[in-house]
Structure formats: structure tokens, C-alpha cells
Amino acid sequence: MQKYWTVFRVNWQNALQYRGPTFISILGNLLHISVLLYLWNAIYRSGQHLGSYSLSDLITYYILQLMINSMVLSYISWDIVDEIREGTFSNFLVKPLNYLYYWFTINLSGKLFEGLMVLIVGLVMSFILIAHVSLPSQGITLLRFALALVLGGLLAFEFDFAIGILAFWLVKVNSFKYMLQYGMFFLAGALLPLDLFPAQFQAVANALPFRFLVFFPIQIFLEKEPAPMAGFITAGLWVIVLYIILRFGLQRGIKRYEAAGH
Amino acid sequence: MKPPVTEAYATSLSGRWARYLRLYRSFLMHNLKNEMIYRANFAIAVGMDIVFMGVNVVFFAIVYGNVETIGGWTFHQTLILVGSVGVVRELAYLTFRQGFLQLGDYVRTGNFDVMLTAPMATFVHLAFRHVSLTESLGEGLMGLFLVGYGFAHLDAASWISVPLYLLMLFNSLVIYYAFSLTVNSMVFWLVKSQELNTVVYYFMNTARYPREIYHGLGKAFFTFIVPSSLIATTPASILAGRAEGNLVGLSIGVAVVLLCLGLSVWNWSLHYYSSASS
Amino acid sequence: MPAIDVKQLSKSFKTQRKEAGLWGSVKGLIWRESFYKEAVKSVSFSLEEGELVGFLGPNGAGKTTLLKMLSGILYPTAGEVKVLGYTPWERNREYQRQFAIVMGQKNQLWWDLPPAESFLLNRDIYGVDPKAFERNIDEMVSLLDLKDLLDVPVRQLSLGQRMKCELVAALLHQPRVLFLDEPTIGLDVISQEKIRSFIQEYNRLKKTTVLLTSHYMQDVEQLCKRVLVINHGQIVYDGLLDDLSKRYVDHKVIKIRFVEAQSATPPPGLEGVVEWDAHHAVLKVKQKEVAATTHRLLGELPIEDLSVEKVEVEEVIRRIFEEKPGIEPG
């Protein structure tokens, strides 16, 4: 346990060194969100609307998306791919560290750090748009929201780690990875709320676990989720199943890596 | 003193352009040879690009499933917007984009030194060093297809607008370049360029929404500070028959001013390059 | 007009300090103390055209920083430099076409392509006339023995082969001034020797002005008559390599071997004995007493072999660097 705590602290220090770049990347996402808010605003001003959403709901949706992008969504696969491809992964084989737990710790500390920063941005933004923010009506909603964020963060990490260790099998994984990530975020509801999708498409997206990353937590916050409990259980099961798959996959990957003789 | 072996150095403007064109050809050929080595990757990359563009189209298809127009733009007109962004992206990979993506590595390792000692403008050298035909080819092709598809479905399509459309695409490329250059100048302080290029990426990612959605301060912001509202809207308006002379003039003005600004910021920031010894 | 003229050149870097520990990190979030580190302090020297001069100094002494300012890679904090009449950091195209810098730790060749391709690109960048290009390549390829390597991807070359190719790429435009920063670092002895003799030959043939830094004393001893010794950002010696030992070392070493076994104690009154046994002896003798001592030894003892050696340059340099900065040696 102690060693992972140290990893956590060291990565936190490292994140501090790069707080400028982190802030800049939050600003980049903020830029995107602002444009989408203008887009919805233009649509609602012209008397049209999207599904059952009010403009306030949509604005809240995207402010929450901004925060979830920094607090929940994981981007460690870039580094994992680099390590495996460049052979620095070998350093881990000789260390008494579990690669999965190691990256989980790195991701956790990174997400907490970025989360703190984005919280400030999100609060400022909510303050400016206070008249257009839909706040939950009950206190329990916030608790549920927090739980959904934790489950989403776990799943996001597991998916991202899975994409990362694809590099054991695929030589040039980067562009492929890019597509997977983009597709995954789309199906998570990062670009558009899933309930605006056509019915068949919605059925597919609902059956997939990606919705737990973005859409599900936001629906909870907006108190639009019909069955939060069922969602929690499904998400929890996915976390466990993926964990088992990842442990197995990592073992196979390492065997393959060693066989290739790096 | 012995006579220099180098050819007479062109000092006239046309001579300099001719020289840079020759250099561009030379760099492009070298990069193509380089890409040939990894040609297996090529087909995958094109496929990915098409999926990527496809998601953008799906986004608008879903929104247009709920609404008639966005800021006065119909679905088919919007396809020209989305497609134009794809074409500008491919043009950017053909001229400068990849260099900026590598800039952080160059600065961190100190290999940027070479760009400061070779007898070429540093910003041109950086741009040409990694010009790539194939990196974004899928986006370019898909973009062309979308533009063509949207154009074919317009009520009032006019072929006369095509030359001006192409000219304004080029103008958008200049804006894209100038913005990239300005943002990337910060690399000498941050030593990482990944996040800077995330900003540039979002800049292009927000370019596909019609300019008409903005109003007030936002409109000014997305015109002068982060001019993404001009990138696709200006050329696409021309093709879609929605053009106003004002917009064309404004876009050209922004391109010129931003380019001058970008070049001065870049040249000034070179003072802060500390040339790491790896 | 000197080829390189440096006056009172200084460069300081801004660096930041971070307090250790978690609290330090939290504080660092808002504010970090920054201070200036002087890498080069008011350095002046000049080189005539065609000179081959060595730059000596320990790691971090400021050698590389100086070369980078002369190349226009770094801007100075203060001072003036003219190389071939140009101010380097103005990065005048004409200047850039007349000098080259090769850094042993950096790579400008295209990694996945054969070196011939990088040469072609440099030909275009430097606008070298195609005929002159062919001629230069042929000449250097034969000097460096590169014939069979031109079509092999750079990533498959050994470090030594790569360094040779880096040199060719840098010299294609026949620069009048050449800066070499650790050109032999990390190379095996044979490659080092090859590159040394190439530099020597090239300087002799083309009268190129060369300024070279190296960790390896042999590089400097073989190549340079004149050396600049730099320590803590300041030039502490500028002159002939030979004089350097004279100035810093006022003694020589006499080594003798006897014809037959002698008594194990030196004759009385003989000074400077370091070692003395039945077969060998080593003496450390003041410069001006070398003649007298040698004379006495030869007269009194049955000597088979006697040699007078100067102290190794490496030893001399070590002495200089052990001195505190700013103290005038002598």
C-alpha cells in the first residue's frame, strides 16, 4: 500500500510541475463547451428545441460534461502505448509493482488534481450562467451523483487501460486508439445526450457500458434517470467484469511482450 | 577568401518564393519516402479519419432530427461546413500541422537547434519538416465528398462560386496557421506542446458550427481572439449561396492581421528557447 | 579581421526553485522563487581564419552555451559577437550558409532514411550547386570511408558511422567556420581516431576555422595548438597548449633505469626523489634544474635508460579546475 501512496504523491508533484499545460487543456475543452452552448442557445432562441430538454438542462448538461471530462475520463493510454512501444515497459517487469494498480494510482492522482482545477472553472462558469443552471431538488441526488462519478471514473480507467495495452498486440495503435476513444466518448454522451439519438441507436447505446461515463451521472444530476439503483448495479458489475478481463489480458500481454524479447 | 560554393542567393521576392517552393517539394518527397516505410499504417489511418468525420455527421444528423435549421443553415448546407473543415485539415497536414505536433519534442530534446542554424526561416523549416500527404488524407477525401454531396443537394447551387470558395479555403488555412503559430509560441515556456495543440485541435473542432450561432461578445471572441467562426463559415457560405461581401473582407483582414501577429510573437518567443542538451 | 571575435559575452539562465514536500508543492502552485544562473561570464577571445582551437572545461563550464551563442541558437544576456562579420543571433541567411555546428549528442539525419537522402535535403536547404555537391560528397566519403553506408537507413548505423554522416551533412556547404561540440563522445577508439584525423585533414585542406570542445584530452592534444580553458563560465587560459603546461607546471619528471642493481637509497643531496629502488627511479625536478640533475645522474650512476617527460596535459587541466574561480593562476 505504502508504495502506491508514494506513486500517488510523486505523480501529484509531477502534475504540479505541469499545472500550466493542464490548465490550458481545460481551457481548450471549455472552448468547445462554450461553442456548444452558443449552438443550443441559437436553436432555442429560434423557437426550436431538442427532445425533452430545456435550455437550462442542456447548459447544465455541458457544464457537467466539462467537469466529468477532467474528473472522470481517463487519458493514460497515451503513456501506456508509449511505454510498451519504446520498451520502457521492461522497467516494470523487474519492479515489485502491479502495472494495473500502478496506472490506477497515477490516473487517480491525476484526475483528483485536474478535478480540483476544473472545479474552479466549473464553479465560475455556473456562477456566470447561474440563471440557466438546473440544480437538483433533493440532497440525495448529490450523493447519487458522487457515486455515479466514482463508478464512471473506474469504468473510464478500465476502458482506457484496455485500449493502452492493445499496444502489446498492435504495432501502430495510435490512430486506432484515437478512433476507439472518439467513438467511446460519443457513445458515452459526451457530445450529445443519448436520449436525443434515434430510438434504435439509443437502444444500442443503452445496452453498452459507455453511457456510465458521462450520460448516466448527468442524468442523475438532472434527476431524469428513471432507475438509478439498477444503473448502479449494472455499472458495478461492469467494473468487476472488466477488472477480471484486464488482469487476464495484462498477463497475456506481458507473456507476449517477453516472448518478443525487448 | 575563397568563392562560396552555394548558388547565387535570391534576394528578390519572387526568387525567394521559388526557392521555398523547391524546398517544399524536396521536403514533401522526403516525407513521402519516410511514410512509405510505414505504409501498412496508411489504410488504417484513412479508415479512422472517415469514422471520425462520420461521427461529426451523425452529430448533426441527430440534431437536425430535432430541428429544421441552425442559425439559418439547413442540413445539406451544414454538410458543406463539416466537409470544408476536413479539407482545411488535410491542407494543414500538407503544409504545417505535423511540425507543430512535434514541436514539443524538438524543444525538449534540443533538436530544435537545427531549425535555428539552417538558412531557412525557422517557422517555415518547422512547417516543412513533417509535411504529410497521407496523415489526414481520409479527412480530406471525406471532406471533399461531404462538400460535393451538400453542394449537389442545394437548391441554388452555382458553379461560379467555386473559385472564390477555393480562395477562401486557402484564407482559412492561413488563419489556422496563424492561430497555431501564436499558440505554439508558448512552447518555449511550457516545454510541452501536447496541450497547446489540444487547444488548436478544439479550435478546429469548433470551426464546423455556423458562425450565425454567435452573438454579442461571443461573436467578437470567436472572430478576433479565437477566429474559429470564420474557418468553415466563410468558404461554405460562398458555396451555399449565403455569402456576404462583408464576411469575405473580414476573413481576409483577420487572416492578414493574425498572421503578422503570429509571426512577431513567434520570432520574439525564440529568444526564450533554452536549447536543452540531452 | 578575425574570423570569430567575442567581446564580453555573458549569458544567464532563469531557473526556478521548488521547495520539497507536499506543502512546498501546494505553495508552488501559486508562486515559485526564480533566480538567475550565470552560465557564461563576460568572455572575450578571438580566432583568426583557418585556426583550429580547442575549448577545454569540465561539464557545465559553459562551453556548449558559448558555441550555441556563436551559432545563433541562444541569445546572449550581454556582449558582442562577430563571426565572419555577422552577429550570429540575427540569424542572417548569408551567415547561416557559411558556418556549421555539429553536436555529438544530437541528430539531424532522418532516422528512417539512408544518409544520402539527408544529404540531398541539406543540398537543397543550403542551395549547394549540384556539381559542387557531388564533388564534396565524393571527397568526404573517401576521407571517412563511408562508401557502403550511404544507402543504409540511419537507424541501422553504429554511433560512429552516424557521427561521420553527421559531419558530412554539416560540411556539404563547405562552411568557413565549423563548431564541433563533443564530436567523439561515446565513440569507440577507432572511430574517435578516424574522426580526429578527418577534422585535422579537413582543416588543413580547406582552411576552415574550427572551434572544438571535447571531453577527450587526446582530441585536443592531437588537433589543437591553441586552447581556451573555461571554468565556471570564465576563460581562465587562452594560449598555446604547450605553454599551458609551462605556465601551470614548473617541473618535469625524470625516469631512469639502471644497468645493474644499485643500492636502494638515493645518493645524498639529490632532490625531488619520488621513487627509488634497485632498478628504477623517478624524480620530479624543477624546470631549471633539469639539465643539472640529468648531468649529475649520468655522471654518477650506471644508467641504461633515462627519459625526461613533461606532465600530462590532463593532469595540468585537472589542476586548473581544482583552483577556485576568479583567482589568477600563475
CSV table of C-alpha atoms in Angstrom, one decimal, chain C residues 53-318:
chain,number,residue,atom,x,y,z
C,53,VAL,CA,41.2,25.9,-31.5
C,54,GLY,CA,40.1,23.6,-28.6
C,55,PHE,CA,37.7,24.5,-25.9
C,56,LEU,CA,38.5,22.8,-22.6
C,57,GLY,CA,36.5,22.7,-19.5
C,58,PRO,CA,34.5,20.4,-17.1
C,59,ASN,CA,30.8,19.7,-17.6
C,60,GLY,CA,28.7,22.7,-17.1
C,61,ALA,CA,31.6,25.1,-17.6
C,62,GLY,CA,29.7,26.9,-20.3
C,63,LYS,CA,31.4,25.5,-23.4
C,64,THR,CA,28.2,24.4,-25.1
C,65,THR,CA,26.4,27.5,-24.2
C,66,LEU,CA,29.1,29.6,-25.8
C,67,LEU,CA,29.1,27.5,-29.0
C,68,LYS,CA,25.3,27.9,-29.1
C,69,MET,CA,25.5,31.7,-28.9
C,70,LEU,CA,28.1,31.7,-31.7
C,71,SER,CA,25.7,29.7,-33.8
C,72,GLY,CA,22.7,32.0,-33.1
C,73,ILE,CA,20.8,29.3,-31.2
C,74,LEU,CA,20.8,31.2,-28.0
C,75,TYR,CA,20.6,34.9,-27.4
C,76,PRO,CA,23.2,36.4,-25.1
C,77,THR,CA,22.4,38.4,-22.0
C,78,ALA,CA,25.1,40.9,-22.8
C,79,GLY,CA,28.1,41.3,-25.0
C,80,GLU,CA,29.1,41.4,-28.6
C,81,VAL,CA,30.0,38.7,-31.1
C,82,LYS,CA,31.0,38.9,-34.7
C,83,VAL,CA,31.6,35.7,-36.7
C,84,LEU,CA,32.7,36.4,-40.3
C,85,GLY,CA,31.4,39.9,-39.6
C,86,TYR,CA,27.9,38.7,-38.7
C,87,THR,CA,26.1,38.8,-35.4
C,88,PRO,CA,25.1,35.2,-35.0
C,89,TRP,CA,21.7,35.6,-33.3
C,90,GLU,CA,20.4,37.9,-36.1
C,91,ARG,CA,20.4,34.6,-38.0
C,92,ASN,CA,21.3,36.2,-41.3
C,93,ARG,CA,20.8,33.6,-44.1
C,94,GLU,CA,24.2,34.5,-45.5
C,95,TYR,CA,25.9,33.8,-42.2
C,96,GLN,CA,24.0,30.5,-41.8
C,97,ARG,CA,25.3,29.4,-45.2
C,98,GLN,CA,28.9,29.9,-44.1
C,99,PHE,CA,29.0,28.0,-40.8
C,100,ALA,CA,28.0,24.7,-39.4
C,101,ILE,CA,27.6,23.2,-35.9
C,102,VAL,CA,27.8,19.5,-35.1
C,103,MET,CA,26.8,18.3,-31.7
C,104,GLY,CA,27.8,14.8,-30.7
C,105,GLN,CA,24.6,14.3,-28.8
C,106,LYS,CA,22.2,15.5,-31.4
C,107,ASN,CA,21.0,14.0,-34.5
C,108,GLN,CA,19.9,15.9,-37.6
C,109,LEU,CA,19.8,13.0,-40.0
C,110,TRP,CA,16.5,11.5,-41.0
C,111,TRP,CA,16.2,8.4,-38.8
C,112,ASP,CA,14.4,6.0,-41.1
C,113,LEU,CA,16.0,7.1,-44.4
C,114,PRO,CA,19.6,6.4,-45.7
C,115,PRO,CA,22.0,9.3,-45.0
C,116,ALA,CA,22.2,10.0,-48.8
C,117,GLU,CA,18.7,11.4,-48.5
C,118,SER,CA,19.5,13.7,-45.7
C,119,PHE,CA,22.5,15.0,-47.7
C,120,LEU,CA,20.2,15.7,-50.7
C,121,LEU,CA,17.9,17.7,-48.4
C,122,ASN,CA,20.7,19.7,-47.0
C,123,ARG,CA,21.9,20.4,-50.5
C,124,ASP,CA,18.6,22.0,-51.2
C,125,ILE,CA,18.4,23.8,-47.9
C,126,TYR,CA,21.8,25.3,-48.3
C,127,GLY,CA,21.4,25.8,-52.0
C,128,VAL,CA,24.6,23.9,-52.9
C,129,ASP,CA,25.4,23.7,-56.6
C,130,PRO,CA,24.8,20.1,-57.7
C,131,LYS,CA,28.2,19.7,-59.2
C,132,ALA,CA,29.9,21.0,-56.1
C,133,PHE,CA,27.7,18.8,-54.0
C,134,GLU,CA,28.8,15.6,-55.9
C,135,ARG,CA,32.4,16.7,-55.5
C,136,ASN,CA,32.1,17.4,-51.8
C,137,ILE,CA,30.3,14.2,-51.1
C,138,ASP,CA,32.9,12.1,-53.0
C,139,GLU,CA,35.8,13.8,-51.3
C,140,MET,CA,34.4,13.4,-47.7
C,141,VAL,CA,33.1,9.8,-48.3
C,142,SER,CA,36.5,8.7,-49.3
C,143,LEU,CA,38.2,10.5,-46.4
C,144,LEU,CA,35.7,8.9,-44.0
C,145,ASP,CA,35.3,5.5,-45.6
C,146,LEU,CA,31.5,5.8,-45.9
C,147,LYS,CA,31.1,4.4,-49.4
C,148,ASP,CA,29.0,1.4,-48.5
C,149,LEU,CA,26.9,3.1,-45.8
C,150,LEU,CA,25.2,5.8,-47.9
C,151,ASP,CA,22.2,3.6,-48.7
C,152,VAL,CA,21.6,2.1,-45.3
C,153,PRO,CA,18.9,3.6,-43.1
C,154,VAL,CA,20.4,5.8,-40.4
C,155,ARG,CA,18.8,3.8,-37.6
C,156,GLN,CA,20.8,0.8,-38.6
C,157,LEU,CA,24.2,2.6,-38.4
C,158,SER,CA,26.5,2.4,-35.5
C,159,LEU,CA,27.1,5.5,-33.4
C,160,GLY,CA,30.5,6.1,-35.1
C,161,GLN,CA,29.1,5.7,-38.6
C,162,ARG,CA,26.3,8.1,-37.7
C,163,MET,CA,28.7,10.7,-36.4
C,164,LYS,CA,30.7,10.5,-39.6
C,165,CYS,CA,27.5,11.0,-41.6
C,166,GLU,CA,26.5,14.0,-39.4
C,167,LEU,CA,29.9,15.5,-40.2
C,168,VAL,CA,29.3,15.1,-44.0
C,169,ALA,CA,25.8,16.5,-43.7
C,170,ALA,CA,27.2,19.6,-41.9
C,171,LEU,CA,30.1,20.2,-44.2
C,172,LEU,CA,28.3,19.8,-47.6
C,173,HIS,CA,28.1,23.5,-48.0
C,174,GLN,CA,31.7,24.0,-47.2
C,175,PRO,CA,31.3,26.2,-44.2
C,176,ARG,CA,34.1,28.7,-43.4
C,177,VAL,CA,33.5,28.2,-39.7
C,178,LEU,CA,32.8,25.0,-38.0
C,179,PHE,CA,31.7,24.4,-34.4
C,180,LEU,CA,32.2,20.9,-33.0
C,181,ASP,CA,30.6,20.1,-29.7
C,182,GLU,CA,31.9,16.8,-28.4
C,183,PRO,CA,32.2,15.2,-31.8
C,184,THR,CA,33.7,12.0,-30.5
C,185,ILE,CA,31.6,11.5,-27.4
C,186,GLY,CA,30.6,7.9,-26.8
C,187,LEU,CA,32.6,6.5,-29.7
C,188,ASP,CA,35.0,3.6,-29.8
C,189,VAL,CA,38.7,4.4,-30.0
C,190,ILE,CA,39.0,3.6,-33.7
C,191,SER,CA,36.1,5.9,-34.7
C,192,GLN,CA,37.5,8.6,-32.5
C,193,GLU,CA,40.8,8.4,-34.2
C,194,LYS,CA,39.2,8.4,-37.7
C,195,ILE,CA,37.1,11.5,-36.9
C,196,ARG,CA,40.1,13.3,-35.4
C,197,SER,CA,42.2,12.7,-38.4
C,198,PHE,CA,39.4,13.8,-40.6
C,199,ILE,CA,39.0,17.0,-38.8
C,200,GLN,CA,42.7,17.7,-39.0
C,201,GLU,CA,42.8,16.9,-42.7
C,202,TYR,CA,39.7,18.9,-43.4
C,203,ASN,CA,41.1,22.0,-41.6
C,204,ARG,CA,44.4,21.6,-43.4
C,205,LEU,CA,42.8,21.3,-46.8
C,206,LYS,CA,40.0,23.9,-46.6
C,207,LYS,CA,41.5,26.3,-44.1
C,208,THR,CA,38.2,26.1,-42.2
C,209,THR,CA,38.1,27.8,-38.9
C,210,VAL,CA,37.3,25.2,-36.3
C,211,LEU,CA,36.3,25.6,-32.7
C,212,LEU,CA,36.0,22.3,-30.9
C,213,THR,CA,35.0,21.1,-27.4
C,214,SER,CA,35.8,17.7,-26.1
C,215,HIS,CA,36.0,15.6,-23.0
C,216,TYR,CA,38.8,13.6,-24.6
C,217,MET,CA,42.2,15.2,-24.0
C,218,GLN,CA,43.5,13.3,-27.0
C,219,ASP,CA,41.2,15.1,-29.3
C,220,VAL,CA,42.6,18.4,-28.2
C,221,GLU,CA,46.2,17.3,-27.9
C,222,GLN,CA,46.2,15.9,-31.5
C,223,LEU,CA,44.2,18.7,-33.1
C,224,CYS,CA,44.8,22.0,-31.4
C,225,LYS,CA,47.8,24.1,-31.0
C,226,ARG,CA,45.8,26.7,-29.2
C,227,VAL,CA,43.3,26.1,-26.4
C,228,LEU,CA,40.8,28.1,-24.5
C,229,VAL,CA,40.3,26.8,-21.0
C,230,ILE,CA,36.9,27.7,-19.5
C,231,ASN,CA,35.7,27.1,-16.0
C,232,HIS,CA,32.6,28.4,-14.2
C,233,GLY,CA,31.7,30.4,-17.3
C,234,GLN,CA,35.0,32.3,-17.4
C,235,ILE,CA,38.1,31.9,-19.6
C,236,VAL,CA,41.0,31.1,-17.4
C,237,TYR,CA,43.5,30.4,-20.0
C,238,ASP,CA,43.9,31.4,-23.7
C,239,GLY,CA,47.1,30.4,-25.4
C,240,LEU,CA,49.2,27.6,-26.8
C,241,LEU,CA,48.6,24.1,-25.4
C,242,ASP,CA,52.4,23.7,-24.9
C,243,ASP,CA,52.7,26.9,-22.9
C,244,LEU,CA,49.8,25.8,-20.7
C,245,SER,CA,52.0,23.1,-19.1
C,246,LYS,CA,54.8,25.5,-18.8
C,247,ARG,CA,52.7,28.0,-17.1
C,248,TYR,CA,51.0,25.7,-14.7
C,249,VAL,CA,53.6,23.1,-14.1
C,250,ASP,CA,57.1,24.2,-13.2
C,251,HIS,CA,58.7,20.8,-13.1
C,252,LYS,CA,59.4,17.7,-15.2
C,253,VAL,CA,59.6,14.1,-14.5
C,254,ILE,CA,62.9,12.2,-14.9
C,255,LYS,CA,62.6,8.4,-15.2
C,256,ILE,CA,65.7,6.2,-15.1
C,257,ARG,CA,66.5,2.5,-15.3
C,258,PHE,CA,69.8,1.2,-14.1
C,259,VAL,CA,72.1,-1.2,-15.9
C,260,GLU,CA,72.7,-3.3,-12.8
C,261,ALA,CA,71.2,-3.4,-9.3
C,262,GLN,CA,72.0,-0.4,-7.2
C,263,SER,CA,71.7,0.4,-3.6
C,264,ALA,CA,68.1,1.1,-2.7
C,265,THR,CA,68.9,4.5,-1.3
C,266,PRO,CA,69.5,7.6,-3.5
C,267,PRO,CA,72.8,9.4,-3.3
C,268,PRO,CA,73.0,12.1,-0.7
C,269,GLY,CA,72.0,15.6,-1.8
C,270,LEU,CA,69.8,14.5,-4.7
C,271,GLU,CA,66.5,16.4,-4.5
C,272,GLY,CA,63.0,15.6,-5.8
C,273,VAL,CA,63.1,11.8,-5.5
C,274,VAL,CA,59.7,10.3,-5.9
C,275,GLU,CA,60.6,6.6,-6.2
C,276,TRP,CA,63.9,4.9,-5.8
C,277,ASP,CA,64.7,1.1,-5.8
C,278,ALA,CA,67.5,-1.1,-7.0
C,279,HIS,CA,66.4,-1.0,-10.6
C,280,HIS,CA,64.3,2.1,-11.2
C,281,ALA,CA,64.0,5.7,-10.1
C,282,VAL,CA,61.6,8.5,-10.6
C,283,LEU,CA,62.4,12.1,-9.9
C,284,LYS,CA,60.3,15.3,-10.0
C,285,VAL,CA,62.6,18.1,-10.8
C,286,LYS,CA,62.2,21.9,-11.2
C,287,GLN,CA,62.3,23.0,-14.8
C,288,LYS,CA,65.5,25.0,-14.5
C,289,GLU,CA,67.3,22.2,-12.6
C,290,VAL,CA,66.5,19.5,-15.2
C,291,ALA,CA,69.8,19.9,-17.1
C,292,ALA,CA,72.0,19.9,-14.0
C,293,THR,CA,70.3,17.0,-12.4
C,294,THR,CA,70.4,14.9,-15.6
C,295,HIS,CA,74.1,15.7,-15.9
C,296,ARG,CA,74.8,14.6,-12.3
C,297,LEU,CA,72.8,11.4,-12.7
C,298,LEU,CA,74.5,10.4,-15.9
C,299,GLY,CA,77.9,11.1,-14.3
C,300,GLU,CA,77.4,9.2,-11.1
C,301,LEU,CA,75.3,6.2,-11.9
C,302,PRO,CA,75.3,3.3,-14.4
C,303,ILE,CA,72.2,4.3,-16.3
C,304,GLU,CA,70.8,2.2,-19.1
C,305,ASP,CA,67.8,4.5,-20.0
C,306,LEU,CA,66.8,8.0,-19.0
C,307,SER,CA,63.8,10.0,-20.1
C,308,VAL,CA,62.6,13.5,-19.3
C,309,GLU,CA,58.8,13.7,-19.5
C,310,LYS,CA,56.5,16.6,-19.3
C,311,VAL,CA,53.5,16.3,-17.1
C,312,GLU,CA,50.4,15.1,-18.9
C,313,VAL,CA,48.1,17.8,-20.1
C,314,GLU,CA,45.2,16.1,-18.5
C,315,GLU,CA,47.0,16.5,-15.2
C,316,VAL,CA,47.5,20.1,-15.9
C,317,ILE,CA,43.9,20.7,-16.7
C,318,ARG,CA,42.9,18.9,-13.6
